[in-house]
JSON list of C-alpha atoms in Angstrom, two decimals:
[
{"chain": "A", "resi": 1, "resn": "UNK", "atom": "CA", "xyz": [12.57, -6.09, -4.89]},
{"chain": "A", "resi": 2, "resn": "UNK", "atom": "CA", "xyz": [10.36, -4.81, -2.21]},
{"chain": "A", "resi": 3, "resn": "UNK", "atom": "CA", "xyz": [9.91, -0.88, -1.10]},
{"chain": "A", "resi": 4, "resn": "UNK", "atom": "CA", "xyz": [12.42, 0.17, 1.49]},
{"chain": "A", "resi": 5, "resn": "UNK", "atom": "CA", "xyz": [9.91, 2.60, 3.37]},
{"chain": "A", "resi": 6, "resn": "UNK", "atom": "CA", "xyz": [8.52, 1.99, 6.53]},
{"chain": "A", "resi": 7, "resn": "UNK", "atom": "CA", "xyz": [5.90, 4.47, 8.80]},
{"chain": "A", "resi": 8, "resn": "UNK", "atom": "CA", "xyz": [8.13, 5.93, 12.06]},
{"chain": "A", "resi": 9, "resn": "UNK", "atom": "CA", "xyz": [5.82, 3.93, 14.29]},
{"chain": "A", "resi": 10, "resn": "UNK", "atom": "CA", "xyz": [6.75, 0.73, 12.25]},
{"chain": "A", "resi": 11, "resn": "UNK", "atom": "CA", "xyz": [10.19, 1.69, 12.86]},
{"chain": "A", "resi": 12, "resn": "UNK", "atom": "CA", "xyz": [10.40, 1.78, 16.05]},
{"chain": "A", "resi": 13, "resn": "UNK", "atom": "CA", "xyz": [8.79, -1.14, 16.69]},
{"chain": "A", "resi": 14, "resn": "UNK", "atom": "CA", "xyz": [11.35, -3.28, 14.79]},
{"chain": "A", "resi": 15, "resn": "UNK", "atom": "CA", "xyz": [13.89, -1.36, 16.43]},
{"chain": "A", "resi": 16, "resn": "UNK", "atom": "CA", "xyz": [11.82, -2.54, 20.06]},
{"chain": "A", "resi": 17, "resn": "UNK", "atom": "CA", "xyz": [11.91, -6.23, 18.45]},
{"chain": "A", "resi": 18, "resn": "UNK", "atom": "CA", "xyz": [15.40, -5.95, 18.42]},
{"chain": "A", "resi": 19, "resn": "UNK", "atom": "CA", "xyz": [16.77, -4.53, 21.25]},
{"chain": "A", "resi": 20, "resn": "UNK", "atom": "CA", "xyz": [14.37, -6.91, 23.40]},
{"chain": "A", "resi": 21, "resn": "UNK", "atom": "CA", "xyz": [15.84, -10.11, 21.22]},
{"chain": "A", "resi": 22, "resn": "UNK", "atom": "CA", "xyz": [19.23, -8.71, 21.45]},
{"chain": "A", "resi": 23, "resn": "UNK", "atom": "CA", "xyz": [19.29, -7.44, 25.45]},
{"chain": "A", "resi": 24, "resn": "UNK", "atom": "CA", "xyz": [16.79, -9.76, 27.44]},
{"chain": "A", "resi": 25, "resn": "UNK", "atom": "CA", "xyz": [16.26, -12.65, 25.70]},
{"chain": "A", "resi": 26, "resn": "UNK", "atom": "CA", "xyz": [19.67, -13.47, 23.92]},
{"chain": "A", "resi": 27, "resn": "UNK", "atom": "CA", "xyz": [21.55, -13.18, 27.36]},
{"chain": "A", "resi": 28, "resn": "UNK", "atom": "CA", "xyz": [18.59, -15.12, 28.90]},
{"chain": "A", "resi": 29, "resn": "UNK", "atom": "CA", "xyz": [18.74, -18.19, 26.78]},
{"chain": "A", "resi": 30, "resn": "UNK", "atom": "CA", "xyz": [22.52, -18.45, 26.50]},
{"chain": "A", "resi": 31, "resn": "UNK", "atom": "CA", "xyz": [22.95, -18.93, 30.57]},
{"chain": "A", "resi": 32, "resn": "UNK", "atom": "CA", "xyz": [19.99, -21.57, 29.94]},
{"chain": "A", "resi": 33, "resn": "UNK", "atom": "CA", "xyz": [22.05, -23.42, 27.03]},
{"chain": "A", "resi": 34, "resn": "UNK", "atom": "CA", "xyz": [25.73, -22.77, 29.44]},
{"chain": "A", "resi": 35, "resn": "UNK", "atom": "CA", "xyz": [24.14, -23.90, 32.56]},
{"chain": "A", "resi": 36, "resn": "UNK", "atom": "CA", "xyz": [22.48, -26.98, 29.69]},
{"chain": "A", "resi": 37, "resn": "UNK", "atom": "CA", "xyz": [26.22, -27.54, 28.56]},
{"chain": "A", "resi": 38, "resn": "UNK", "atom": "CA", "xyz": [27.33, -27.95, 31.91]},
{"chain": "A", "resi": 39, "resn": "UNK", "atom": "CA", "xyz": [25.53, -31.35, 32.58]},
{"chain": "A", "resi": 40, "resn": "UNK", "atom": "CA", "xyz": [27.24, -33.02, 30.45]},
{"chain": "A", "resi": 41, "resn": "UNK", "atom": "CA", "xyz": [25.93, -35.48, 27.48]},
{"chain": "A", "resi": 42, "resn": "UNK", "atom": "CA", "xyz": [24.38, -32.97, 25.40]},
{"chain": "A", "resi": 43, "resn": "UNK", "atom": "CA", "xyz": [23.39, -35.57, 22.80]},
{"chain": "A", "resi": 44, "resn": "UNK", "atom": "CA", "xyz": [20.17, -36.52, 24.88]},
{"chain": "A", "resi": 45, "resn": "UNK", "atom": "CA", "xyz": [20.14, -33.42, 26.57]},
{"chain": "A", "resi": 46, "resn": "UNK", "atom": "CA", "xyz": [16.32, -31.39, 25.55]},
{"chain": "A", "resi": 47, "resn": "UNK", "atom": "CA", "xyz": [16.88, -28.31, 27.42]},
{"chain": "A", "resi": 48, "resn": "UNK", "atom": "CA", "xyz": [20.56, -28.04, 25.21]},
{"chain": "A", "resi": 49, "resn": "UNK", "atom": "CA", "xyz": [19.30, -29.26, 21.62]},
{"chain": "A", "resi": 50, "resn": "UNK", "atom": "CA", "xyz": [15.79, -27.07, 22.38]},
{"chain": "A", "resi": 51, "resn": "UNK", "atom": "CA", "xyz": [17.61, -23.49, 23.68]},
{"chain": "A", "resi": 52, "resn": "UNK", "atom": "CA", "xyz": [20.26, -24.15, 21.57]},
{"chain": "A", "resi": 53, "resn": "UNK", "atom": "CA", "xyz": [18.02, -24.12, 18.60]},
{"chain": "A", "resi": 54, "resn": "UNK", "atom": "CA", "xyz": [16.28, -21.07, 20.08]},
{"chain": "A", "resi": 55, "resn": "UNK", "atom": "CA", "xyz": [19.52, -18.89, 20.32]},
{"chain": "A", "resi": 56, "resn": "UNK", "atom": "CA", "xyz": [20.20, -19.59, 16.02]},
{"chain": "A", "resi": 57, "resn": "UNK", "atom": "CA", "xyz": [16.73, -18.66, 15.84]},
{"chain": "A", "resi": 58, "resn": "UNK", "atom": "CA", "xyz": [17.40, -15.62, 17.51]},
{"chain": "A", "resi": 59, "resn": "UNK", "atom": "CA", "xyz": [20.44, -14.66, 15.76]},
{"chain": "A", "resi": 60, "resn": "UNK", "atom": "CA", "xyz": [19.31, -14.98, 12.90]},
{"chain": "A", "resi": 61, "resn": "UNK", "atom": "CA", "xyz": [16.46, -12.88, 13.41]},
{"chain": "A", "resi": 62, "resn": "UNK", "atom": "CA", "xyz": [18.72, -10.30, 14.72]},
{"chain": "A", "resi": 63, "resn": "UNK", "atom": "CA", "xyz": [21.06, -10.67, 12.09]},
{"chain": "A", "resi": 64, "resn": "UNK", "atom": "CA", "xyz": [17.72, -10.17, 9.53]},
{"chain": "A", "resi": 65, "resn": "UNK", "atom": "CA", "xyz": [16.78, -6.60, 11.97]},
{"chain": "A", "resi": 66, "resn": "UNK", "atom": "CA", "xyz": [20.19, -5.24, 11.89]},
{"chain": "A", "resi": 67, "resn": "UNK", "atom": "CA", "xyz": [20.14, -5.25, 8.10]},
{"chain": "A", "resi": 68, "resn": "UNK", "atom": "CA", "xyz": [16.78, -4.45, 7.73]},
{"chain": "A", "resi": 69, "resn": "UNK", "atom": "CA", "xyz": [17.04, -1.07, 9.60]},
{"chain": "A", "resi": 70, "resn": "UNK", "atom": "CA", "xyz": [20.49, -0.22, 8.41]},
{"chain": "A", "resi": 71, "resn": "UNK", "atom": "CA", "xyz": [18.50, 0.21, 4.46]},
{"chain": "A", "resi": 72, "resn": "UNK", "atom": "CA", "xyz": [14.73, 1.29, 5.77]},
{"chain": "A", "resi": 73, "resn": "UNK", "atom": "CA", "xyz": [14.06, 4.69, 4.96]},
{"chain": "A", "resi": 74, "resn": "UNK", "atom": "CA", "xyz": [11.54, 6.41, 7.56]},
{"chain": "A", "resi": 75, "resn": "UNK", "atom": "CA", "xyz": [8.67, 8.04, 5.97]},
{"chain": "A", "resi": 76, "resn": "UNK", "atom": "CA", "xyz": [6.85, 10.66, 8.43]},
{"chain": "A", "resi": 77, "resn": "UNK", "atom": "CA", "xyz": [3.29, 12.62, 7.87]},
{"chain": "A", "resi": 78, "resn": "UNK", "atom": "CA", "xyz": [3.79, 15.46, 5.41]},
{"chain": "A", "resi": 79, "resn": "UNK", "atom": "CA", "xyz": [0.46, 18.00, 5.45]},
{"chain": "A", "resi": 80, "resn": "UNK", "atom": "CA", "xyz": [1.19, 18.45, 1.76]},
{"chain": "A", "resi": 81, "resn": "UNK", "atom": "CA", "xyz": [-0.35, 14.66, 1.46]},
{"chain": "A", "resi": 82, "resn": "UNK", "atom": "CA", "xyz": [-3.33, 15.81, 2.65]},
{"chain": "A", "resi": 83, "resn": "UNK", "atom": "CA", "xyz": [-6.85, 14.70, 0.41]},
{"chain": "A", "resi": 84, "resn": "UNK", "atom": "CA", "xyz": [-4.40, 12.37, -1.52]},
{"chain": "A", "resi": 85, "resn": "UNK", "atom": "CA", "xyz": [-3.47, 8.69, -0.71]},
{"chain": "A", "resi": 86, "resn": "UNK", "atom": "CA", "xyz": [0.20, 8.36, -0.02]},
{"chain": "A", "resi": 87, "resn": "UNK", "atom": "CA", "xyz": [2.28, 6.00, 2.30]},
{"chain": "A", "resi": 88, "resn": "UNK", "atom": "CA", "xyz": [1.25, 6.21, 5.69]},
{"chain": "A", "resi": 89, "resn": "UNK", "atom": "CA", "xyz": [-2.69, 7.06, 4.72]},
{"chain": "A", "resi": 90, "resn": "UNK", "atom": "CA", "xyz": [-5.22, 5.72, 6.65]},
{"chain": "A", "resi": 91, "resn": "UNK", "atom": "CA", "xyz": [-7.54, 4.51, 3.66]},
{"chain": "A", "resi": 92, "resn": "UNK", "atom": "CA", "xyz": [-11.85, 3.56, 3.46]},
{"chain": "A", "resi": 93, "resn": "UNK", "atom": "CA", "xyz": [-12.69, 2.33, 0.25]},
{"chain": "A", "resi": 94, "resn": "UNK", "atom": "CA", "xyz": [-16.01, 0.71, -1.07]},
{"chain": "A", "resi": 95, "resn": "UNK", "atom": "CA", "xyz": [-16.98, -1.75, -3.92]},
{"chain": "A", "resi": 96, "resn": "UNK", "atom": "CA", "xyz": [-20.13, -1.54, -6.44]},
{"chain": "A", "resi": 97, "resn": "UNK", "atom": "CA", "xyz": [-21.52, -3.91, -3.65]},
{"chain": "A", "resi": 98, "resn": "UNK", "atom": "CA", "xyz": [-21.09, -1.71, -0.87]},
{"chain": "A", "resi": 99, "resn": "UNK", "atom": "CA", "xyz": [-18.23, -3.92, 1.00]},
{"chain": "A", "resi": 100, "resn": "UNK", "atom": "CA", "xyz": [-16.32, -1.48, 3.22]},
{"chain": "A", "resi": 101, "resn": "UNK", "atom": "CA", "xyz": [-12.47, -1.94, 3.77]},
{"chain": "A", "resi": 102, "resn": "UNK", "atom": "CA", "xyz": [-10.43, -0.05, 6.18]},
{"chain": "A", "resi": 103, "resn": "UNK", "atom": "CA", "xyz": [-6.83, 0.06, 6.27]},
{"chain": "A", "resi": 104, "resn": "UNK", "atom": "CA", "xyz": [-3.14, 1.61, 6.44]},
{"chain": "A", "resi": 105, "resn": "UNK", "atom": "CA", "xyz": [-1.07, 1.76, 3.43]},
{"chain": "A", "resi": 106, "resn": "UNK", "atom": "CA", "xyz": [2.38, 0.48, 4.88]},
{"chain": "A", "resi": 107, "resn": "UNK", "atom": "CA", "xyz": [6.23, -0.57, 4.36]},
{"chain": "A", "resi": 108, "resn": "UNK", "atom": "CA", "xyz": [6.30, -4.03, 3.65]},
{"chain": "A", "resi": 109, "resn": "UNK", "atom": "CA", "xyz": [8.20, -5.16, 6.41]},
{"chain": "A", "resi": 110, "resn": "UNK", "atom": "CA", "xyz": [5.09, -3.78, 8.88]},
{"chain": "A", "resi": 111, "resn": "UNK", "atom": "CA", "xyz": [2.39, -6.14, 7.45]},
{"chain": "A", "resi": 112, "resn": "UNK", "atom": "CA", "xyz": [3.11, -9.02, 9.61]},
{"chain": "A", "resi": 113, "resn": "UNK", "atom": "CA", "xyz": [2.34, -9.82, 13.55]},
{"chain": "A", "resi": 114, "resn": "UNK", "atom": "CA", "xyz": [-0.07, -8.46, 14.83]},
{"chain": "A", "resi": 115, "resn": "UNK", "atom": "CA", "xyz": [-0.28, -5.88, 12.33]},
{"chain": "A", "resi": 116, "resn": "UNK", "atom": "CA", "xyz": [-4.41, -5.84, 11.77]},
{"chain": "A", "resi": 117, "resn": "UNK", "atom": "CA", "xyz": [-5.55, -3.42, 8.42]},
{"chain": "A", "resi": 118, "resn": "UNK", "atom": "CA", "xyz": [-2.25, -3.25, 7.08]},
{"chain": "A", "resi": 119, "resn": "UNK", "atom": "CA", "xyz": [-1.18, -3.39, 3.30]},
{"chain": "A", "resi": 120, "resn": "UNK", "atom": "CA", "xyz": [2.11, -3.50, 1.60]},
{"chain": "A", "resi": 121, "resn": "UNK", "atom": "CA", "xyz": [2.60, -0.69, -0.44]},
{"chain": "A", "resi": 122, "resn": "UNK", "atom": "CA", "xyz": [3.83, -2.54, -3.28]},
{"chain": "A", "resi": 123, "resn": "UNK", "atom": "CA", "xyz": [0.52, -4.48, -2.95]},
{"chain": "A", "resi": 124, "resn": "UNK", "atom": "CA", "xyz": [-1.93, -3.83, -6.28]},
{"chain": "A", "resi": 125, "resn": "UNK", "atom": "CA", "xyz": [-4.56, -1.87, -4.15]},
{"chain": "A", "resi": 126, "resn": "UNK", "atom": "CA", "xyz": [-1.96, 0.49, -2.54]},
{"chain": "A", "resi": 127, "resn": "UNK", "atom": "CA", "xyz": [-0.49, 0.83, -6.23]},
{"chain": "A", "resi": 128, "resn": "UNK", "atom": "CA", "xyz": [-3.87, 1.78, -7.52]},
{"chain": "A", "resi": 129, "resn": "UNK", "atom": "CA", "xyz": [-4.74, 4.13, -4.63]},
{"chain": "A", "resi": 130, "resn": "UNK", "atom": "CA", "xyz": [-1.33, 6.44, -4.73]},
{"chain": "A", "resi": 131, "resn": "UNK", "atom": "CA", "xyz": [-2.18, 9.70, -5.89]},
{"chain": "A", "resi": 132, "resn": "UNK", "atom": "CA", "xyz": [-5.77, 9.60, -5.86]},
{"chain": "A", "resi": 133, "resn": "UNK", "atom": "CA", "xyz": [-8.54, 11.52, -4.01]},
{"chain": "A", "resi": 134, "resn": "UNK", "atom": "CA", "xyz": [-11.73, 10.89, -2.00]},
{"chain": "A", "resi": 135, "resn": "UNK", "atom": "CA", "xyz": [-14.38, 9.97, -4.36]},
{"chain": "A", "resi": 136, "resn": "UNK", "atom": "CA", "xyz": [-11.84, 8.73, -7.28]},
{"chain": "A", "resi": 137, "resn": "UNK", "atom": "CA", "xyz": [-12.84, 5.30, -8.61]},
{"chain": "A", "resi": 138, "resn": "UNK", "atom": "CA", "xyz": [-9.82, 2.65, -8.78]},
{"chain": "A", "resi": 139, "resn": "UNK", "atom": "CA", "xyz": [-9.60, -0.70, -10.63]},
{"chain": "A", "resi": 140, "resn": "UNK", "atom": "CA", "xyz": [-7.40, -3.21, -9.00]},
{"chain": "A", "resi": 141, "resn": "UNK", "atom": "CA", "xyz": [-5.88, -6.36, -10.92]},
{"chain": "A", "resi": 142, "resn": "UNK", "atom": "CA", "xyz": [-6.41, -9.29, -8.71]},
{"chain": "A", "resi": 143, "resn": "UNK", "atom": "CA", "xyz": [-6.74, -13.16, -9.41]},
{"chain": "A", "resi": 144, "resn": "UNK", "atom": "CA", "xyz": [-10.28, -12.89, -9.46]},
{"chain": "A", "resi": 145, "resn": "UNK", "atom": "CA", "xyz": [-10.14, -10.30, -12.73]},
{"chain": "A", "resi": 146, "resn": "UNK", "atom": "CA", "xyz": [-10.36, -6.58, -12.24]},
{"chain": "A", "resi": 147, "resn": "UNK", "atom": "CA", "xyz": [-12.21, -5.07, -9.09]},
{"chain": "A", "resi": 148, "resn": "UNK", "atom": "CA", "xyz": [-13.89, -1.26, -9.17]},
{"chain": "A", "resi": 149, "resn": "UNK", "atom": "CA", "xyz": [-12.91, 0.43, -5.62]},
{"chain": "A", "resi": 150, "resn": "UNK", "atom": "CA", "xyz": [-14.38, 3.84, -4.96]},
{"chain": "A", "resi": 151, "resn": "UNK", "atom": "CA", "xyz": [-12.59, 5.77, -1.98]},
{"chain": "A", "resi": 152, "resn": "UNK", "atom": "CA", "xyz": [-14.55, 7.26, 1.05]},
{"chain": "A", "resi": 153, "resn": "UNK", "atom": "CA", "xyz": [-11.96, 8.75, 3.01]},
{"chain": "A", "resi": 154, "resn": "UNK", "atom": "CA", "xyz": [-8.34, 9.54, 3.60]},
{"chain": "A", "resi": 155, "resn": "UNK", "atom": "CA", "xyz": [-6.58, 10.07, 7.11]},
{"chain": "A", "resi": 156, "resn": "UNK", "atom": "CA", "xyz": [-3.16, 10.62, 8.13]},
{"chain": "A", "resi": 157, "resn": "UNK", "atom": "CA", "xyz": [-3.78, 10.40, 11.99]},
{"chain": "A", "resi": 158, "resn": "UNK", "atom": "CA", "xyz": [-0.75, 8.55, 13.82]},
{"chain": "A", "resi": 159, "resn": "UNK", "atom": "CA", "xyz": [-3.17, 7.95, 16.90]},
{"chain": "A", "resi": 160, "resn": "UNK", "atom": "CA", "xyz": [-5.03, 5.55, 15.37]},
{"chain": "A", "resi": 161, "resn": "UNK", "atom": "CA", "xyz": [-5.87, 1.58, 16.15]},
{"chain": "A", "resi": 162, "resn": "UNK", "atom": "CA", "xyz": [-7.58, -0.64, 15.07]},
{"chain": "A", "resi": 163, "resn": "UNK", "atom": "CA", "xyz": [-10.58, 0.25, 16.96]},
{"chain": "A", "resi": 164, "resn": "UNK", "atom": "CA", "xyz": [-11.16, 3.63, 15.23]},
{"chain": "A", "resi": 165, "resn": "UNK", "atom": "CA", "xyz": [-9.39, 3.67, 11.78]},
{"chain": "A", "resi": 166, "resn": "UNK", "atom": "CA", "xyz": [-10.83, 5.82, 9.42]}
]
């Protein structure tokens, strides 16, 4: 079962997702699918089978966001996680051959879109980070065998892109 935290900023952008789905383009494809309707033969009728199609789509995705954020538990920025890797950290860590990665340890419903440096935190490398410190060495299980990670830095900034992460 996956983690059922999620940043504020992650959120509110699934609530955004929703109420755009749910307000603008709901109403907008059903008077394309009525005024569709209204010509008659919808057997061989594209803009009906293609809008019609569209509007389950979009149900169901708003069926999928009600539930979602009805059981999501909002994490916000403590300063008592400060110098430690918890949810929400902004994270640098290094290998033995001095490849850098950069990135946001996240809810897993925030990983997707356009959603650059983010990881699950039920992934193995957020596992392995939790708890630990700036210079701590972590070993992370992955298909290839075990990896050593050592971490450079920890932020909590909410400011950040992708631009300037840690």
């Amino acid at each position: 079962m996956k983690t059922q935290l999620i940043t504020r900023e992650g959120y509110n952008k699934l609530r955004a997702e929703h109420d755009y789905l749910w307000k603008e383009k709901r109403p907008e494809i059903t008077k394309i699918v009525s005024w569709a309707a209204s010509l008659g033969d919808r057997s061989e009728n594209a803009d009906y089978t293609y809008n019609k199609r569209l509007l389950r789509q979009i149900d169901r995705r708003v069926r999928y966001l009600r539930k979602c954020l009805a059981e999501l538990k909002i994490v916000d920025y403590s300063p008592q996680q400060e110098g430690k890797v918890f949810f929400g950290a902004w994270v640098e860590v290094e290998n033995e051959q001095g490849e850098v990665k950069c990135f946001r340890i996240v809810g897993p419903d925030e990983i997707y879109g356009d959603a650059k440096n983010y990881i699950s935190v039920d992934s193995p490398m957020a596992r392995a980070l939790i708890k630990k410190e700036v210079d701590d060495e972590v070993s992370v299980n992955t298909p290839e065998g075990e990896k050593i990670w050592f971490i450079n830095r920890i932020d909590y900034r909410q400011d950040q892109n992708d631009s300037d992460a840690v």
